[in-house]
PDB file of C-alpha atoms and ligand atoms in Angstrom:
ATOM      1  CA  MET C 209      99.832   6.452  19.877  1.00 85.00           C
ATOM      2  CA  LYS C 210      96.538   5.686  19.512  1.00 90.00           C
ATOM      3  CA  LYS C 211      93.378   7.869  20.831  1.00 93.00           C
ATOM      4  CA  SER C 212      92.671   5.690  23.812  1.00 95.00           C
ATOM      5  CA  ASP C 213      96.413   6.110  24.504  1.00 95.00           C
ATOM      6  CA  LEU C 214      95.635   9.895  24.924  1.00 95.00           C
ATOM      7  CA  ILE C 215      92.327   9.333  26.652  1.00 96.00           C
ATOM      8  CA  LEU C 216      94.339   7.400  29.479  1.00 96.00           C
ATOM      9  CA  ILE C 217      96.798   9.879  29.879  1.00 94.00           C
ATOM     10  CA  ALA C 218      94.136  12.784  29.961  1.00 95.00           C
ATOM     11  CA  ILE C 219      92.222  10.777  32.695  1.00 96.00           C
ATOM     12  CA  ALA C 220      95.348  10.277  34.823  1.00 95.00           C
ATOM     13  CA  VAL C 221      96.627  13.850  34.522  1.00 93.00           C
ATOM     14  CA  ILE C 222      93.161  15.169  35.687  1.00 95.00           C
ATOM     15  CA  ILE C 223      92.853  13.102  38.361  1.00 95.00           C
ATOM     16  CA  LEU C 224      96.303  13.117  39.915  1.00 95.00           C
ATOM     17  CA  ILE C 225      97.168  16.808  39.476  1.00 94.00           C
ATOM     18  CA  PRO C 226      94.356  18.303  41.618  1.00 94.00           C
ATOM     19  CA  ILE C 227      94.745  15.659  44.067  1.00 93.00           C
ATOM     20  CA  ALA C 228      98.556  16.007  44.277  1.00 92.00           C
ATOM     21  CA  LEU C 229      98.338  19.833  44.661  1.00 92.00           C
ATOM     22  CA  LEU C 230      95.573  19.368  47.464  1.00 91.00           C
ATOM     23  CA  LEU C 231      98.323  17.385  49.489  1.00 89.00           C
ATOM     24  CA  VAL C 232     101.195  19.427  48.797  1.00 86.00           C
ATOM     25  CA  ASN C 233      98.712  22.379  49.989  1.00 87.00           C
ATOM     26  CA  THR C 234      97.729  20.418  53.244  1.00 85.00           C
ATOM     27  CA  LYS C 235      98.430  22.275  56.558  1.00 86.00           C
ATOM     28  CA  SER C 236     101.317  21.093  59.238  1.00 88.00           C
ATOM     29  CA  GLY C 237     100.043  18.978  61.472  1.00 89.00           C
ATOM     30  CA  ASP C 238     100.044  19.587  65.440  1.00 91.00           C
ATOM     31  CA  LYS C 239     100.609  15.517  66.632  1.00 94.00           C
ATOM     32  CA  ALA C 240     102.164  12.322  65.480  1.00 95.00           C
ATOM     33  CA  LEU C 241     100.655   8.981  65.827  1.00 95.00           C
ATOM     34  CA  VAL C 242     103.090   6.307  66.460  1.00 96.00           C
ATOM     35  CA  LYS C 243     101.929   3.070  65.217  1.00 95.00           C
ATOM     36  CA  SER C 244     103.207  -0.431  65.176  1.00 95.00           C
ATOM     37  CA  ASP C 245     101.495  -3.242  63.317  1.00 92.00           C
ATOM     38  CA  GLY C 246      98.549  -0.811  62.692  1.00 90.00           C
ATOM     39  CA  GLN C 247      97.946  -0.150  66.411  1.00 93.00           C
ATOM     40  CA  THR C 248      98.559   3.391  67.709  1.00 94.00           C
ATOM     41  CA  ILE C 249     101.174   2.911  70.487  1.00 96.00           C
ATOM     42  CA  ASP C 250     101.806   6.606  71.140  1.00 96.00           C
ATOM     43  CA  VAL C 251     100.835   9.970  70.414  1.00 96.00           C
ATOM     44  CA  LEU C 252     103.351  12.764  70.057  1.00 96.00           C
ATOM     45  CA  ASP C 253     102.741  16.630  70.577  1.00 94.00           C
ATOM     46  CA  LEU C 254     104.654  18.041  67.794  1.00 94.00           C
ATOM     47  CA  SER C 255     105.130  21.554  69.730  1.00 94.00           C
ATOM     48  CA  VAL C 256     107.199  19.725  72.211  1.00 94.00           C
ATOM     49  CA  ASP C 257     110.889  18.734  70.782  1.00 96.00           C
ATOM     50  CA  GLY C 258     112.591  15.414  71.984  1.00 96.00           C
ATOM     51  CA  THR C 259     113.154  11.864  70.672  1.00 97.00           C
ATOM     52  CA  TYR C 260     111.650   8.951  71.694  1.00 97.00           C
ATOM     53  CA  ARG C 261     112.511   5.096  71.153  1.00 97.00           C
ATOM     54  CA  TYR C 262     110.300   2.395  70.178  1.00 97.00           C
ATOM     55  CA  GLU C 263     110.836  -1.119  69.905  1.00 96.00           C
ATOM     56  CA  ASN C 264     108.504  -4.029  68.652  1.00 95.00           C
ATOM     57  CA  LYS C 265     109.674  -7.731  67.828  1.00 95.00           C
ATOM     58  CA  TYR C 266     110.927  -6.700  64.232  1.00 95.00           C
ATOM     59  CA  GLY C 267     113.685  -3.892  65.797  1.00 96.00           C
ATOM     60  CA  PHE C 268     113.743  -0.555  66.984  1.00 97.00           C
ATOM     61  CA  ASN C 269     113.174   2.885  65.583  1.00 97.00           C
ATOM     62  CA  ILE C 270     114.157   6.393  67.082  1.00 97.00           C
ATOM     63  CA  VAL C 271     111.682   9.145  66.402  1.00 97.00           C
ATOM     64  CA  GLU C 272     112.845  13.151  66.642  1.00 97.00           C
ATOM     65  CA  VAL C 273     110.483  15.676  67.154  1.00 97.00           C
ATOM     66  CA  ARG C 274     112.223  18.918  66.225  1.00 95.00           C
ATOM     67  CA  ASP C 275     110.345  22.364  65.107  1.00 94.00           C
ATOM     68  CA  LYS C 276     107.110  20.647  64.436  1.00 93.00           C
ATOM     69  CA  ASN C 277     108.521  18.309  62.108  1.00 95.00           C
ATOM     70  CA  VAL C 278     109.239  14.559  62.732  1.00 96.00           C
ATOM     71  CA  ARG C 279     111.723  12.263  61.517  1.00 96.00           C
ATOM     72  CA  VAL C 280     113.170   8.633  62.071  1.00 96.00           C
ATOM     73  CA  ILE C 281     116.799   9.340  63.063  1.00 97.00           C
ATOM     74  CA  GLU C 282     118.006   5.740  63.935  1.00 96.00           C
ATOM     75  CA  ALA C 283     116.744   2.270  63.213  1.00 96.00           C
ATOM     76  CA  ASP C 284     118.126  -1.367  62.732  1.00 95.00           C
ATOM     77  CA  CYS C 285     116.227  -2.155  59.523  1.00 90.00           C
ATOM     78  CA  PRO C 286     117.552  -3.071  56.274  1.00 85.00           C
ATOM     79  CA  GLY C 287     118.123  -0.144  53.802  1.00 80.00           C
ATOM     80  CA  HIS C 288     117.145   2.360  56.216  1.00 87.00           C
ATOM     81  CA  ASP C 289     114.256   3.863  54.079  1.00 85.00           C
ATOM     82  CA  CYS C 290     112.575   5.287  56.969  1.00 90.00           C
ATOM     83  CA  ILE C 291     115.849   7.336  57.993  1.00 92.00           C
ATOM     84  CA  ASN C 292     116.254   8.249  54.173  1.00 88.00           C
ATOM     85  CA  LYS C 293     112.735   9.730  54.234  1.00 87.00           C
ATOM     86  CA  GLY C 294     113.839  12.615  56.273  1.00 90.00           C
ATOM     87  CA  PHE C 295     111.414  15.131  58.072  1.00 93.00           C
ATOM     88  CA  ILE C 296     107.615  15.148  57.733  1.00 92.00           C
ATOM     89  CA  LYS C 297     105.108  17.607  58.591  1.00 91.00           C
ATOM     90  CA  ARG C 298     102.184  18.069  56.654  1.00 91.00           C
ATOM     91  CA  ASN C 299      98.857  16.241  57.877  1.00 90.00           C
ATOM     92  CA  ASN C 300      98.415  12.797  57.116  1.00 89.00           C
ATOM     93  CA  GLU C 301     101.824  12.573  55.805  1.00 91.00           C
ATOM     94  CA  SER C 302     103.638   9.477  56.923  1.00 91.00           C
ATOM     95  CA  VAL C 303     106.906   7.755  57.396  1.00 92.00           C
ATOM     96  CA  ILE C 304     106.986   4.189  57.493  1.00 91.00           C
ATOM     97  CA  CYS C 305     109.381   1.477  58.263  1.00 92.00           C
ATOM     98  CA  LEU C 306     108.076  -1.691  56.425  1.00 89.00           C
ATOM     99  CA  PRO C 307     110.940  -4.218  57.722  1.00 89.00           C
ATOM    100  CA  HIS C 308     109.679  -3.167  61.262  1.00 93.00           C
ATOM    101  CA  HIS C 309     105.752  -2.825  60.331  1.00 93.00           C
ATOM    102  CA  PHE C 310     106.357   0.670  62.007  1.00 95.00           C
ATOM    103  CA  GLU C 311     104.743   3.930  61.116  1.00 95.00           C
ATOM    104  CA  VAL C 312     104.431   7.535  62.286  1.00 95.00           C
ATOM    105  CA  ILE C 313     101.444   9.594  60.569  1.00 94.00           C
ATOM    106  CA  ILE C 314     100.997  13.308  61.108  1.00 94.00           C
ATOM    107  CA  SER C 315      97.501  14.228  62.260  1.00 91.00           C
ATOM    108  CA  SER C 316      95.685  17.283  63.206  1.00 86.00           C
ATOM    109  CA  ASP C 317      92.678  18.353  65.211  1.00 77.00           C
ATOM    110  CA  LYS C 318      92.543  21.799  63.248  1.00 65.00           C
ATOM    111  CA  GLU C 319      91.158  22.187  59.773  1.00 56.00           C
ATOM    112  CA  GLU C 320      92.469  20.283  56.770  1.00 51.00           C
ATOM    113  CA  TYR C 321      93.618  22.562  54.265  1.00 52.00           C
ATOM    114  CA  ASP C 322      94.834  26.034  53.762  1.00 51.00           C
ATOM    115  CA  VAL C 323      92.154  28.169  52.462  1.00 50.00           C
ATOM    116  CA  VAL C 324      93.307  29.909  49.203  1.00 49.00           C
ATOM    117  CA  VAL C 325      89.684  31.679  48.394  1.00 46.00           C
ATOM    118  CA  GLN C 326      90.160  35.273  48.474  1.00 42.00           C
TER     119      GLN C 326
ATOM    120  CA  MET B 209     121.112 -19.887  14.622  1.00 65.00           C
ATOM    121  CA  LYS B 210     117.664 -18.480  15.457  1.00 79.00           C
ATOM    122  CA  LYS B 211     117.857 -19.554  19.300  1.00 86.00           C
ATOM    123  CA  VAL B 212     121.227 -18.176  19.515  1.00 89.00           C
ATOM    124  CA  ASN B 213     120.272 -15.076  18.192  1.00 87.00           C
ATOM    125  CA  LYS B 214     117.278 -14.850  20.822  1.00 88.00           C
ATOM    126  CA  ILE B 215     119.262 -16.101  23.624  1.00 90.00           C
ATOM    127  CA  THR B 216     121.791 -13.378  22.675  1.00 90.00           C
ATOM    128  CA  PHE B 217     119.346 -10.410  22.409  1.00 89.00           C
ATOM    129  CA  LEU B 218     117.321 -11.655  25.628  1.00 92.00           C
ATOM    130  CA  GLY B 219     120.886 -11.285  27.619  1.00 93.00           C
ATOM    131  CA  LEU B 220     121.273  -7.940  25.970  1.00 92.00           C
ATOM    132  CA  PHE B 221     118.165  -6.791  27.055  1.00 92.00           C
ATOM    133  CA  THR B 222     118.278  -8.065  30.510  1.00 94.00           C
ATOM    134  CA  ALA B 223     121.714  -6.667  30.860  1.00 94.00           C
ATOM    135  CA  MET B 224     120.195  -2.965  29.796  1.00 92.00           C
ATOM    136  CA  ALA B 225     117.236  -3.630  32.099  1.00 91.00           C
ATOM    137  CA  LEU B 226     120.138  -4.087  34.850  1.00 91.00           C
ATOM    138  CA  ILE B 227     121.945  -1.107  34.299  1.00 92.00           C
ATOM    139  CA  LEU B 228     118.418   1.074  34.233  1.00 91.00           C
ATOM    140  CA  SER B 229     117.895  -0.567  37.799  1.00 86.00           C
ATOM    141  CA  PHE B 230     121.277   0.502  38.516  1.00 87.00           C
ATOM    142  CA  LEU B 231     120.604   4.242  37.517  1.00 89.00           C
ATOM    143  CA  GLU B 232     117.300   4.063  39.489  1.00 85.00           C
ATOM    144  CA  THR B 233     119.172   3.342  42.613  1.00 80.00           C
ATOM    145  CA  LEU B 234     121.017   6.836  42.316  1.00 82.00           C
ATOM    146  CA  ILE B 235     117.653   8.814  42.165  1.00 80.00           C
ATOM    147  CA  PRO B 236     116.370   9.554  45.834  1.00 75.00           C
ATOM    148  CA  ASN B 237     113.385   7.411  46.792  1.00 70.00           C
ATOM    149  CA  ILE B 238     110.447   9.691  47.222  1.00 70.00           C
ATOM    150  CA  VAL B 239     108.648   7.126  48.889  1.00 75.00           C
ATOM    151  CA  PRO B 240     109.849   4.597  52.046  1.00 70.00           C
ATOM    152  CA  ILE B 241     109.064   1.554  50.228  1.00 72.00           C
ATOM    153  CA  PRO B 242     112.012  -0.899  50.054  1.00 66.00           C
ATOM    154  CA  GLY B 243     112.803  -1.084  46.259  1.00 64.00           C
ATOM    155  CA  PHE B 244     110.503   1.148  45.239  1.00 73.00           C
ATOM    156  CA  LYS B 245     111.138   2.449  41.570  1.00 78.00           C
ATOM    157  CA  ILE B 246     109.872   4.852  39.156  1.00 82.00           C
ATOM    158  CA  GLY B 247     110.247   1.743  36.368  1.00 87.00           C
ATOM    159  CA  LEU B 248     112.905   2.978  34.282  1.00 90.00           C
ATOM    160  CA  ALA B 249     114.019  -1.030  33.858  1.00 90.00           C
ATOM    161  CA  ASN B 250     110.614  -1.391  32.486  1.00 92.00           C
ATOM    162  CA  PHE B 251     111.777  -0.251  29.305  1.00 94.00           C
ATOM    163  CA  ALA B 252     113.959  -3.293  28.466  1.00 94.00           C
ATOM    164  CA  VAL B 253     110.984  -5.973  29.691  1.00 94.00           C
ATOM    165  CA  LEU B 254     108.525  -3.871  27.224  1.00 95.00           C
ATOM    166  CA  MET B 255     111.052  -4.255  24.320  1.00 94.00           C
ATOM    167  CA  ALA B 256     111.035  -8.227  25.207  1.00 94.00           C
ATOM    168  CA  LEU B 257     107.392  -8.444  25.212  1.00 95.00           C
ATOM    169  CA  TYR B 258     106.969  -6.756  22.019  1.00 94.00           C
ATOM    170  CA  LEU B 259     109.520  -7.999  20.126  1.00 92.00           C
ATOM    171  CA  TYR B 260     109.218 -11.745  21.474  1.00 92.00           C
ATOM    172  CA  GLY B 261     106.520 -12.429  24.069  1.00 93.00           C
ATOM    173  CA  PHE B 262     105.375 -12.450  27.391  1.00 93.00           C
ATOM    174  CA  LYS B 263     107.349 -15.549  28.574  1.00 94.00           C
ATOM    175  CA  GLU B 264     110.731 -13.842  27.367  1.00 94.00           C
ATOM    176  CA  ALA B 265     109.457 -10.618  28.841  1.00 95.00           C
ATOM    177  CA  LEU B 266     108.848 -12.274  32.106  1.00 94.00           C
ATOM    178  CA  ILE B 267     112.519 -13.925  32.239  1.00 93.00           C
ATOM    179  CA  VAL B 268     114.094 -10.596  31.539  1.00 94.00           C
ATOM    180  CA  ASP B 269     112.163  -9.245  34.518  1.00 93.00           C
ATOM    181  CA  LEU B 270     112.774 -11.854  36.721  1.00 93.00           C
ATOM    182  CA  VAL B 271     116.567 -12.084  36.102  1.00 94.00           C
ATOM    183  CA  ARG B 272     116.770  -8.505  36.226  1.00 91.00           C
ATOM    184  CA  ILE B 273     114.701  -8.175  39.759  1.00 89.00           C
ATOM    185  CA  LEU B 274     117.007 -11.149  41.030  1.00 91.00           C
ATOM    186  CA  LEU B 275     120.280  -9.730  40.005  1.00 91.00           C
ATOM    187  CA  SER B 276     119.352  -6.177  41.047  1.00 87.00           C
ATOM    188  CA  ALA B 277     118.172  -7.269  44.615  1.00 85.00           C
ATOM    189  CA  ILE B 278     121.574  -9.206  44.983  1.00 88.00           C
ATOM    190  CA  LEU B 279     123.810  -6.053  43.685  1.00 86.00           C
ATOM    191  CA  PHE B 280     122.112  -3.183  44.990  1.00 79.00           C
ATOM    192  CA  GLY B 281     119.021  -4.292  46.828  1.00 73.00           C
ATOM    193  CA  SER B 282     118.298  -6.307  50.172  1.00 72.00           C
ATOM    194  CA  PHE B 283     115.917  -9.336  50.647  1.00 73.00           C
ATOM    195  CA  PHE B 284     113.236  -6.839  51.165  1.00 72.00           C
ATOM    196  CA  SER B 285     113.394  -4.775  48.177  1.00 75.00           C
ATOM    197  CA  PHE B 286     113.353  -8.238  46.041  1.00 83.00           C
ATOM    198  CA  PHE B 287     109.872  -9.037  47.259  1.00 80.00           C
ATOM    199  CA  TYR B 288     108.388  -5.494  46.661  1.00 78.00           C
ATOM    200  CA  ALA B 289     110.050  -5.334  43.428  1.00 81.00           C
ATOM    201  CA  LEU B 290     108.650  -9.008  42.734  1.00 85.00           C
ATOM    202  CA  SER B 291     105.103  -7.636  43.621  1.00 82.00           C
ATOM    203  CA  GLY B 292     104.928  -4.737  41.699  1.00 84.00           C
ATOM    204  CA  ALA B 293     106.407  -6.655  38.506  1.00 88.00           C
ATOM    205  CA  ALA B 294     104.299  -9.180  38.526  1.00 87.00           C
ATOM    206  CA  LEU B 295     101.283  -7.074  38.485  1.00 90.00           C
ATOM    207  CA  ALA B 296     102.694  -4.679  35.946  1.00 92.00           C
ATOM    208  CA  LEU B 297     103.608  -7.600  33.488  1.00 93.00           C
ATOM    209  CA  THR B 298     100.162  -9.343  33.945  1.00 94.00           C
ATOM    210  CA  ILE B 299      98.434  -6.185  33.157  1.00 95.00           C
ATOM    211  CA  GLU B 300     100.784  -5.026  30.563  1.00 96.00           C
ATOM    212  CA  LEU B 301      99.875  -8.542  28.700  1.00 95.00           C
ATOM    213  CA  ILE B 302      95.919  -7.844  29.162  1.00 96.00           C
ATOM    214  CA  ILE B 303      96.101  -4.383  27.724  1.00 96.00           C
ATOM    215  CA  LYS B 304      98.392  -5.498  24.772  1.00 96.00           C
ATOM    216  CA  LYS B 305      95.694  -8.464  24.060  1.00 95.00           C
ATOM    217  CA  THR B 306      92.967  -6.170  23.950  1.00 95.00           C
ATOM    218  CA  ASP B 307      94.992  -4.291  20.815  1.00 94.00           C
ATOM    219  CA  LYS B 308      93.271  -0.876  21.887  1.00 95.00           C
ATOM    220  CA  PHE B 309      96.565   0.934  22.976  1.00 96.00           C
ATOM    221  CA  SER B 310      99.752   1.293  21.453  1.00 96.00           C
ATOM    222  CA  PRO B 311     103.059   0.656  23.661  1.00 96.00           C
ATOM    223  CA  VAL B 312     102.354   4.039  25.477  1.00 97.00           C
ATOM    224  CA  GLY B 313      99.247   2.888  26.800  1.00 97.00           C
ATOM    225  CA  VAL B 314     100.529  -0.558  27.746  1.00 97.00           C
ATOM    226  CA  SER B 315     103.369   0.780  29.487  1.00 97.00           C
ATOM    227  CA  VAL B 316     101.310   3.644  31.545  1.00 96.00           C
ATOM    228  CA  PHE B 317      98.798   0.796  32.465  1.00 96.00           C
ATOM    229  CA  GLY B 318     101.902  -1.211  33.599  1.00 95.00           C
ATOM    230  CA  ALA B 319     103.252   1.894  35.631  1.00 94.00           C
ATOM    231  CA  ILE B 320     100.154   2.243  37.206  1.00 94.00           C
ATOM    232  CA  PHE B 321      99.457  -1.191  38.178  1.00 93.00           C
ATOM    233  CA  HIS B 322     103.284  -1.394  39.407  1.00 90.00           C
ATOM    234  CA  ASN B 323     102.467   1.469  41.824  1.00 89.00           C
ATOM    235  CA  LEU B 324      99.348  -0.146  43.101  1.00 89.00           C
ATOM    236  CA  GLY B 325     101.015  -3.572  43.696  1.00 87.00           C
ATOM    237  CA  GLN B 326     103.898  -2.142  45.862  1.00 86.00           C
ATOM    238  CA  PHE B 327     101.560  -0.079  47.705  1.00 89.00           C
ATOM    239  CA  LEU B 328      98.919  -2.473  48.421  1.00 89.00           C
ATOM    240  CA  LEU B 329     101.565  -4.807  49.449  1.00 88.00           C
ATOM    241  CA  ALA B 330     103.151  -2.248  51.502  1.00 87.00           C
ATOM    242  CA  GLY B 331      99.951  -1.099  53.228  1.00 90.00           C
ATOM    243  CA  PHE B 332      98.914  -4.869  53.790  1.00 90.00           C
ATOM    244  CA  ILE B 333     102.039  -5.530  55.472  1.00 88.00           C
ATOM    245  CA  ILE B 334     102.222  -2.632  57.801  1.00 88.00           C
ATOM    246  CA  ARG B 335      98.363  -2.604  58.421  1.00 87.00           C
ATOM    247  CA  SER B 336      97.812   1.066  57.561  1.00 86.00           C
ATOM    248  CA  LEU B 337      96.610   3.242  54.406  1.00 87.00           C
ATOM    249  CA  GLY B 338      98.843   6.134  55.731  1.00 87.00           C
ATOM    250  CA  ILE B 339     101.233   5.113  52.983  1.00 88.00           C
ATOM    251  CA  PHE B 340      98.834   5.987  50.026  1.00 91.00           C
ATOM    252  CA  TYR B 341      99.408   9.372  50.639  1.00 90.00           C
ATOM    253  CA  TYR B 342     102.239   9.517  48.578  1.00 90.00           C
ATOM    254  CA  LEU B 343     100.432   7.313  45.713  1.00 92.00           C
ATOM    255  CA  PRO B 344      99.247  10.445  43.664  1.00 93.00           C
ATOM    256  CA  PHE B 345     102.974  11.783  43.572  1.00 91.00           C
ATOM    257  CA  THR B 346     104.439   8.630  42.528  1.00 91.00           C
ATOM    258  CA  LEU B 347     101.890   7.865  39.969  1.00 93.00           C
ATOM    259  CA  ILE B 348     102.729  11.052  38.319  1.00 93.00           C
ATOM    260  CA  PHE B 349     106.403  10.217  37.970  1.00 91.00           C
ATOM    261  CA  CYS B 350     105.777   6.615  36.927  1.00 92.00           C
ATOM    262  CA  ILE B 351     103.066   7.291  34.561  1.00 94.00           C
ATOM    263  CA  LEU B 352     105.667  10.134  33.124  1.00 94.00           C
ATOM    264  CA  THR B 353     108.692   7.150  32.899  1.00 94.00           C
ATOM    265  CA  GLY B 354     105.784   4.766  31.552  1.00 95.00           C
ATOM    266  CA  PHE B 355     104.978   7.154  28.942  1.00 96.00           C
ATOM    267  CA  PHE B 356     108.641   7.635  27.613  1.00 95.00           C
ATOM    268  CA  ASN B 357     109.202   3.875  27.681  1.00 95.00           C
ATOM    269  CA  GLY B 358     106.146   3.444  25.661  1.00 96.00           C
ATOM    270  CA  TYR B 359     107.258   5.983  23.157  1.00 96.00           C
ATOM    271  CA  LEU B 360     110.767   4.553  22.917  1.00 95.00           C
ATOM    272  CA  VAL B 361     109.133   1.222  22.357  1.00 96.00           C
ATOM    273  CA  THR B 362     106.886   2.416  19.512  1.00 95.00           C
ATOM    274  CA  ILE B 363     109.796   3.923  17.889  1.00 94.00           C
ATOM    275  CA  LEU B 364     112.292   0.882  18.365  1.00 93.00           C
ATOM    276  CA  LYS B 365     110.058  -1.947  18.103  1.00 89.00           C
ATOM    277  CA  ASP B 366     109.553  -2.037  14.187  1.00 88.00           C
ATOM    278  CA  ARG B 367     113.155  -0.918  13.416  1.00 88.00           C
ATOM    279  CA  LEU B 368     114.609  -3.785  15.590  1.00 85.00           C
ATOM    280  CA  LYS B 369     112.229  -6.339  14.129  1.00 80.00           C
ATOM    281  CA  ASN B 370     114.883  -7.804  11.837  1.00 79.00           C
ATOM    282  CA  ILE B 371     116.880  -8.745  14.861  1.00 75.00           C
ATOM    283  CA  LYS B 372     114.607 -11.999  14.952  1.00 72.00           C
ATOM    284  CA  LYS B 373     116.045 -13.135  11.768  1.00 64.00           C
TER     285      LYS B 373
HETATM  286 ZN1  LIG N  93     113.327   1.245  58.725  1.00 89.75          ZN
END
């Protein structure tokens, strides 16, 4: 290993670890934006449980809201990566279905991060 | 004789890359990008790059991506894998040429750009930056993998030098 290898890895660690910690400590969101081709087509209130079906020219996705969590439960995409992603709940977290250009992203009107300062 | 030797070893590297690609499919996908991988298979590509050269590494990489898409992927995973791999291999070649980094640095750079390539393509297709939420997490995993790949290549490249004879 060379010195520049160590510098590269050190920079990566210094930048990435705090960002990852910040993201993990993000508060749960209170709504989910449903997007198709980048356009918001629906806004779901996470305090109301339910299942919703969306269809565009690429295919369909069925989204479930349960206990302030969101997931895709059914879709006709190849690979089913969107279903395998499972539940999401944190602010800015998203589940995407690339073959369908479909995305559900958590959002919030409240403050973004948990305050851990004592 | 030399040519037969080279073809044999490139075949071996490709087979190894394919096995590593298969192992990767057993790891749960942390991000919903079809064909997103943490980059274990890049070890075999890096070996080809260090023992032979860019052209040979490109062949190993392309054959691996094509075969793994046919065997355990899909039409979509092929393109995501390809976009990430093309960017990664180009960066690896450039960083290697600068001679400022060992295989560890080259591999880590490759891992970073492999990630960026796939995220940019995904973000472009879906027309949203939402997916970038996952980038710091995937980068941490991929840099770790890249580190170990590069470290192994550092150890092995000198020991395997005589296979070219
Ligand atoms: Zn899907």
